[in-house]
Each structure stands twice: as C-alpha cells, then as structure tokens.
Amino acid sequence: EDQVTQSPEALRLQEGESSSLNCSYTVSGLRGLFWYRQDPGKGPEFLFTLYSAGEEKEKERLKATLTKKESFLHITAPKPEDSATYLCAVTGANSKLTFGKGITLSVRP
Amino acid sequence: EAGVTQSPTHLIKTRGQQATLRCSPISGHTSVYWYQQALGLGLQFLLWYDEGEERNRGNFPPRFSGRQFPNYSSELNVNALELEDSALYLCASSFTGRADTQYFGPGTRLTVL
C-alpha cells in the first residue's frame, strides 16, 4: 500500500526565515508526486507535479525537489500570506492519489 | 476558465438521512474524484469516475456511492448518515485517471447531527 509521511506536522517561521518541508513516500511504481496548498475550510490548490528523481520546479518563493524516497518543498523568505497547510501526494501503479496528513505552516510578520 | 464547482457549500443532515453532493469538473476533464477530509485524518480517497464508469474505490462502506453523468458532472450519495460522516467532501477532476494533475473544488461541508 502506498504511504506518504510529511514532517514536521507544524512549522512556525519568522517572515523572511527560509525553511524546507519534507515528504517521504513509499509507492509501487511512482507516476507522479504532487504538492498542494490548502487554506482552512477550502479545497487544495495545486502547486507542483514532479515525475522523476532529480526533477525540480519553482514558483515564486517555492521550490519543489524529488529524490527516489522523498520530496522537499523549499520556502525562501516566506511572507505571512504563505501561511497554510501544505499537502504532499503520490500516484503509483494503481492510479490512486495518496495524501500525507499535511504540514501546517505559520509565518509571523 | 472555470474551475471545479461543488454544491451545496454546506449541508446539514440528521443521522439516518441521505445526503447528495454535486460536482462539475473543469471543461475538458473526463475524470472525477471524491475525497473525504475529516478533522485530523487528512484526505481519504472515496471514488474515481472516468467516462461514466466507476474506476476505483477507497476503503469506504457501500453506503457511499455515486455516479458520473454524460456531461462528466458527478454526484456523491451517502445513505444512512452517521455522525462520523461529518467532514469536508472534496471533488477533483483531471484530464484522465492516470498521473494527470487533479484540480480540486472548494468542497461541501457536511454536518450530521
């Protein structure tokens, strides 16, 4: 069974303090790894898709990287509006999307 | 371009009743997925529909069912509601059911009293 573990569960940063969120996974036949951002009471907002080890993608202050066992979401100089829950998910050979429990990020001004 | 839409936004039912939730995918998407997000449990996969057929099902009892219509919109039905069914129900759509990115709607908050 596919599994996704995200750490830490919660992260508090000062505005401008860069950090990384971790997503470890086990999956049979990785077809894609996905990062989403979710604000309270709303649906997840798509951020990135990574397909193979070594791949990297960037968007504004966010950069996602992928290895054979884990993915990192790097946040550079975060702002308070980056506060949200960040979800990692994988799709394997069964074409089912399996989510981690998410990392709640709080950025203080 | 319009995103995934869901209705209603909120739904309040009593135990034993039935609930019907609706979802319209992004134009051009043929796959629709349903997820349950209960407090503290993360997103749990419920159902996947593609081209009108149920393609996969999560570990949920048969009282969770649904269908996909010819226009690719979808309906999730929950029969014999239980208190623990209270959750945010999320619908997502994608071009196909393989590794394509899923885009989510805003969700329906179901409260069972």
mmCIF file of C-alpha atoms in Angstrom:
data_model
loop_
_atom_site.group_PDB
_atom_site.id
_atom_site.type_symbol
_atom_site.label_atom_id
_atom_site.label_comp_id
_atom_site.label_asym_id
_atom_site.label_seq_id
_atom_site.Cartn_x
_atom_site.Cartn_y
_atom_site.Cartn_z
ATOM 1 C CA GLU A 1 0.000 0.000 0.000
ATOM 2 C CA ASP A 2 1.276 3.468 -0.908
ATOM 3 C CA GLN A 3 2.288 5.651 2.036
ATOM 4 C CA VAL A 4 3.145 9.329 2.433
ATOM 5 C CA THR A 5 4.654 10.831 5.594
ATOM 6 C CA GLN A 6 5.108 14.567 5.988
ATOM 7 C CA SER A 7 7.267 16.292 8.559
ATOM 8 C CA PRO A 8 7.183 18.294 10.677
ATOM 9 C CA GLU A 9 3.450 18.351 11.449
ATOM 10 C CA ALA A 10 3.607 22.074 12.116
ATOM 11 C CA LEU A 11 6.211 24.752 11.440
ATOM 12 C CA ARG A 12 6.367 28.317 12.698
ATOM 13 C CA LEU A 13 8.671 30.715 10.891
ATOM 14 C CA GLN A 14 9.511 34.365 11.151
ATOM 15 C CA GLU A 15 8.890 36.362 7.982
ATOM 16 C CA GLY A 16 11.988 36.004 5.806
ATOM 17 C CA GLU A 17 13.211 32.841 7.551
ATOM 18 C CA SER A 18 13.698 30.185 4.857
ATOM 19 C CA SER A 19 12.989 26.512 5.559
ATOM 20 C CA SER A 20 12.077 23.173 3.990
ATOM 21 C CA LEU A 21 9.089 20.848 4.320
ATOM 22 C CA ASN A 22 9.707 17.112 3.948
ATOM 23 C CA CYS A 23 7.603 14.443 2.255
ATOM 24 C CA SER A 24 8.749 10.824 2.469
ATOM 25 C CA TYR A 25 6.961 8.235 0.382
ATOM 26 C CA THR A 26 6.751 4.569 -0.462
ATOM 27 C CA VAL A 27 4.906 3.739 -3.633
ATOM 28 C CA SER A 28 4.764 0.949 -6.159
ATOM 29 C CA GLY A 29 5.724 2.452 -9.494
ATOM 30 C CA LEU A 30 5.745 6.214 -8.910
ATOM 31 C CA ARG A 31 3.793 8.004 -11.614
ATOM 32 C CA GLY A 32 3.750 11.430 -10.027
ATOM 33 C CA LEU A 33 4.312 13.367 -6.803
ATOM 34 C CA PHE A 34 2.119 16.377 -6.162
ATOM 35 C CA TRP A 35 2.257 19.367 -3.826
ATOM 36 C CA TYR A 36 -0.866 21.292 -2.876
ATOM 37 C CA ARG A 37 -1.566 24.245 -0.620
ATOM 38 C CA GLN A 38 -4.764 24.271 1.438
ATOM 39 C CA ASP A 39 -6.256 27.190 3.339
ATOM 40 C CA PRO A 40 -8.668 26.437 6.211
ATOM 41 C CA GLY A 41 -12.085 25.236 5.022
ATOM 42 C CA LYS A 42 -11.118 25.396 1.344
ATOM 43 C CA GLY A 43 -10.128 22.926 -1.343
ATOM 44 C CA PRO A 44 -6.453 22.193 -2.025
ATOM 45 C CA GLU A 45 -4.759 24.468 -4.552
ATOM 46 C CA PHE A 46 -2.341 22.780 -6.957
ATOM 47 C CA LEU A 47 1.296 23.843 -6.725
ATOM 48 C CA PHE A 48 3.607 21.331 -8.440
ATOM 49 C CA THR A 49 3.830 17.925 -10.103
ATOM 50 C CA LEU A 50 7.143 16.033 -10.151
ATOM 51 C CA TYR A 51 7.546 12.849 -12.172
ATOM 52 C CA SER A 52 11.098 11.576 -11.710
ATOM 53 C CA ALA A 53 14.025 11.740 -9.302
ATOM 54 C CA GLY A 54 16.191 14.811 -9.849
ATOM 55 C CA GLU A 55 13.336 16.932 -11.121
ATOM 56 C CA GLU A 56 12.880 20.424 -9.659
ATOM 57 C CA LYS A 57 10.154 23.037 -10.116
ATOM 58 C CA GLU A 58 9.862 26.614 -8.883
ATOM 59 C CA LYS A 59 7.088 29.097 -8.396
ATOM 60 C CA GLU A 60 7.696 32.442 -6.711
ATOM 61 C CA ARG A 61 9.117 31.671 -3.236
ATOM 62 C CA LEU A 62 8.531 27.915 -3.526
ATOM 63 C CA LYS A 63 10.791 25.227 -4.972
ATOM 64 C CA ALA A 64 9.975 21.512 -5.037
ATOM 65 C CA THR A 65 12.571 18.772 -5.450
ATOM 66 C CA LEU A 66 12.286 14.992 -5.784
ATOM 67 C CA THR A 67 14.500 12.023 -4.932
ATOM 68 C CA LYS A 68 13.674 8.320 -5.084
ATOM 69 C CA LYS A 69 12.410 8.334 -1.495
ATOM 70 C CA GLU A 70 11.390 11.882 -0.641
ATOM 71 C CA SER A 71 10.447 15.333 -1.819
ATOM 72 C CA PHE A 72 11.199 18.706 -0.321
ATOM 73 C CA LEU A 73 9.263 21.933 -0.602
ATOM 74 C CA HIS A 74 11.713 24.768 -0.009
ATOM 75 C CA ILE A 75 10.268 28.119 1.021
ATOM 76 C CA THR A 76 12.578 31.077 0.525
ATOM 77 C CA ALA A 77 11.995 34.278 2.502
ATOM 78 C CA PRO A 78 8.383 33.393 3.392
ATOM 79 C CA LYS A 79 5.691 36.000 3.919
ATOM 80 C CA PRO A 80 2.641 35.808 6.220
ATOM 81 C CA GLU A 81 0.442 35.041 3.195
ATOM 82 C CA ASP A 82 2.367 31.770 2.756
ATOM 83 C CA SER A 83 0.714 30.514 5.960
ATOM 84 C CA ALA A 84 -1.350 27.437 5.030
ATOM 85 C CA THR A 85 -1.304 23.650 5.164
ATOM 86 C CA TYR A 86 0.945 22.083 2.539
ATOM 87 C CA LEU A 87 -0.094 18.657 1.292
ATOM 88 C CA CYS A 88 2.042 16.083 -0.481
ATOM 89 C CA ALA A 89 0.505 13.230 -2.500
ATOM 90 C CA VAL A 90 1.702 10.407 -4.740
ATOM 91 C CA THR A 91 0.178 8.387 -7.549
ATOM 92 C CA GLY A 92 1.512 4.912 -8.171
ATOM 93 C CA ALA A 93 0.707 1.957 -10.381
ATOM 94 C CA ASN A 94 -2.857 1.802 -9.033
ATOM 95 C CA SER A 95 -3.526 5.359 -10.293
ATOM 96 C CA LYS A 96 -4.858 6.301 -6.855
ATOM 97 C CA LEU A 97 -3.740 9.562 -5.244
ATOM 98 C CA THR A 98 -2.498 9.005 -1.682
ATOM 99 C CA PHE A 99 -2.089 12.067 0.530
ATOM 100 C CA GLY A 100 0.046 12.771 3.562
ATOM 101 C CA LYS A 101 -1.524 14.471 6.582
ATOM 102 C CA GLY A 102 -0.034 17.822 5.680
ATOM 103 C CA ILE A 103 2.280 20.374 7.270
ATOM 104 C CA THR A 104 0.729 23.464 8.819
ATOM 105 C CA LEU A 105 2.963 26.457 8.188
ATOM 106 C CA SER A 106 2.606 29.704 10.150
ATOM 107 C CA VAL A 107 4.662 32.716 9.141
ATOM 108 C CA ARG A 108 4.821 35.546 11.674
ATOM 109 C CA PRO A 109 5.297 39.142 10.477
ATOM 110 C CA GLU B 1 -11.641 29.238 -17.314
ATOM 111 C CA ALA B 2 -13.981 28.000 -14.596
ATOM 112 C CA GLY B 3 -12.565 25.647 -12.016
ATOM 113 C CA VAL B 4 -14.203 22.673 -10.351
ATOM 114 C CA THR B 5 -17.501 23.647 -8.774
ATOM 115 C CA GLN B 6 -19.358 21.903 -5.972
ATOM 116 C CA SER B 7 -22.797 22.283 -4.449
ATOM 117 C CA PRO B 8 -24.083 22.853 -1.902
ATOM 118 C CA THR B 9 -21.430 24.696 0.092
ATOM 119 C CA HIS B 10 -22.863 23.475 3.364
ATOM 120 C CA LEU B 11 -25.254 20.651 4.136
ATOM 121 C CA ILE B 12 -26.792 19.778 7.486
ATOM 122 C CA LYS B 13 -28.497 16.410 7.942
ATOM 123 C CA THR B 14 -29.590 14.217 10.798
ATOM 124 C CA ARG B 15 -28.394 10.699 11.484
ATOM 125 C CA GLY B 16 -30.031 8.112 9.202
ATOM 126 C CA GLN B 17 -30.845 10.570 6.414
ATOM 127 C CA GLN B 18 -29.357 10.596 2.934
ATOM 128 C CA ALA B 19 -27.085 13.299 1.502
ATOM 129 C CA THR B 20 -26.443 14.149 -2.152
ATOM 130 C CA LEU B 21 -23.420 16.214 -3.138
ATOM 131 C CA ARG B 22 -22.742 17.513 -6.640
ATOM 132 C CA CYS B 23 -19.629 18.322 -8.645
ATOM 133 C CA SER B 24 -18.927 19.865 -12.043
ATOM 134 C CA PRO B 25 -15.416 19.255 -13.434
ATOM 135 C CA ILE B 26 -13.211 21.626 -15.363
ATOM 136 C CA SER B 27 -14.223 21.747 -19.006
ATOM 137 C CA GLY B 28 -12.384 19.020 -20.953
ATOM 138 C CA HIS B 29 -11.735 16.853 -17.897
ATOM 139 C CA THR B 30 -13.281 13.386 -18.008
ATOM 140 C CA SER B 31 -12.181 12.039 -14.627
ATOM 141 C CA VAL B 32 -13.842 12.999 -11.357
ATOM 142 C CA TYR B 33 -12.630 12.007 -7.898
ATOM 143 C CA TRP B 34 -14.252 12.266 -4.483
ATOM 144 C CA TYR B 35 -12.369 12.626 -1.188
ATOM 145 C CA GLN B 36 -13.390 12.891 2.440
ATOM 146 C CA GLN B 37 -11.446 15.193 4.751
ATOM 147 C CA ALA B 38 -12.416 14.686 8.370
ATOM 148 C CA LEU B 39 -10.744 16.587 11.187
ATOM 149 C CA GLY B 40 -7.289 15.201 11.899
ATOM 150 C CA LEU B 41 -7.459 12.424 9.296
ATOM 151 C CA GLY B 42 -6.239 14.060 6.095
ATOM 152 C CA LEU B 43 -7.737 13.473 2.667
ATOM 153 C CA GLN B 44 -9.130 9.983 2.204
ATOM 154 C CA PHE B 45 -9.863 8.733 -1.327
ATOM 155 C CA LEU B 46 -13.504 7.756 -1.840
ATOM 156 C CA LEU B 47 -14.306 7.198 -5.513
ATOM 157 C CA TRP B 48 -12.959 7.737 -9.015
ATOM 158 C CA TYR B 49 -15.188 8.051 -12.089
ATOM 159 C CA ASP B 50 -13.994 8.240 -15.666
ATOM 160 C CA GLU B 51 -16.115 8.274 -18.818
ATOM 161 C CA GLY B 52 -19.199 7.421 -16.786
ATOM 162 C CA GLU B 53 -17.713 4.332 -15.124
ATOM 163 C CA GLU B 54 -16.529 3.760 -11.547
ATOM 164 C CA ARG B 55 -12.796 3.004 -11.920
ATOM 165 C CA ASN B 56 -11.631 2.699 -8.315
ATOM 166 C CA ARG B 57 -12.991 2.867 -4.821
ATOM 167 C CA GLY B 58 -11.418 3.663 -1.471
ATOM 168 C CA ASN B 59 -11.908 1.808 1.782
ATOM 169 C CA PHE B 60 -15.430 3.081 2.499
ATOM 170 C CA PRO B 61 -18.693 1.176 3.064
ATOM 171 C CA PRO B 62 -21.206 0.670 0.216
ATOM 172 C CA ARG B 63 -23.492 3.375 1.599
ATOM 173 C CA PHE B 64 -21.065 5.780 -0.077
ATOM 174 C CA SER B 65 -21.907 5.672 -3.761
ATOM 175 C CA GLY B 66 -22.061 7.934 -6.740
ATOM 176 C CA ARG B 67 -22.322 8.292 -10.449
ATOM 177 C CA GLN B 68 -20.982 10.316 -13.346
ATOM 178 C CA PHE B 69 -23.295 11.814 -15.919
ATOM 179 C CA PRO B 70 -22.758 12.085 -19.718
ATOM 180 C CA ASN B 71 -21.603 15.703 -19.272
ATOM 181 C CA TYR B 72 -18.940 14.382 -16.811
ATOM 182 C CA SER B 73 -20.511 16.014 -13.783
ATOM 183 C CA SER B 74 -20.819 13.759 -10.786
ATOM 184 C CA GLU B 75 -22.935 13.084 -7.749
ATOM 185 C CA LEU B 76 -21.906 11.555 -4.429
ATOM 186 C CA ASN B 77 -24.623 9.912 -2.344
ATOM 187 C CA VAL B 78 -24.226 8.990 1.279
ATOM 188 C CA ASN B 79 -27.004 6.821 2.701
ATOM 189 C CA ALA B 80 -27.866 6.102 6.318
ATOM 190 C CA LEU B 81 -25.771 9.011 7.564
ATOM 191 C CA GLU B 82 -23.712 8.509 10.706
ATOM 192 C CA LEU B 83 -22.232 11.178 12.974
ATOM 193 C CA GLU B 84 -18.708 10.297 11.820
ATOM 194 C CA ASP B 85 -19.643 11.158 8.229
ATOM 195 C CA SER B 86 -19.347 14.831 9.196
ATOM 196 C CA ALA B 87 -16.473 16.143 7.095
ATOM 197 C CA LEU B 88 -15.425 18.298 4.168
ATOM 198 C CA TYR B 89 -16.145 16.418 0.945
ATOM 199 C CA LEU B 90 -13.867 17.410 -1.893
ATOM 200 C CA CYS B 91 -14.271 16.780 -5.583
ATOM 201 C CA ALA B 92 -11.360 16.898 -8.026
ATOM 202 C CA SER B 93 -11.086 16.498 -11.782
ATOM 203 C CA SER B 94 -8.332 15.654 -14.260
ATOM 204 C CA PHE B 95 -7.906 15.008 -17.959
ATOM 205 C CA THR B 96 -7.516 11.273 -17.456
ATOM 206 C CA GLY B 97 -7.293 8.924 -14.495
ATOM 207 C CA ARG B 98 -3.596 8.163 -14.677
ATOM 208 C CA ALA B 99 -0.929 10.523 -13.412
ATOM 209 C CA ASP B 100 -2.593 13.724 -14.546
ATOM 210 C CA THR B 101 -2.809 16.512 -12.016
ATOM 211 C CA GLN B 102 -6.053 16.653 -10.075
ATOM 212 C CA TYR B 103 -7.652 20.049 -9.531
ATOM 213 C CA PHE B 104 -9.907 20.450 -6.539
ATOM 214 C CA GLY B 105 -13.170 22.239 -5.928
ATOM 215 C CA PRO B 106 -13.989 24.272 -2.824
ATOM 216 C CA GLY B 107 -15.703 21.370 -1.074
ATOM 217 C CA THR B 108 -19.043 20.666 0.594
ATOM 218 C CA ARG B 109 -19.118 20.799 4.386
ATOM 219 C CA LEU B 110 -21.446 18.024 5.576
ATOM 220 C CA THR B 111 -22.604 18.140 9.173
ATOM 221 C CA VAL B 112 -24.529 15.198 10.590
ATOM 222 C CA LEU B 113 -26.475 15.905 13.779
#
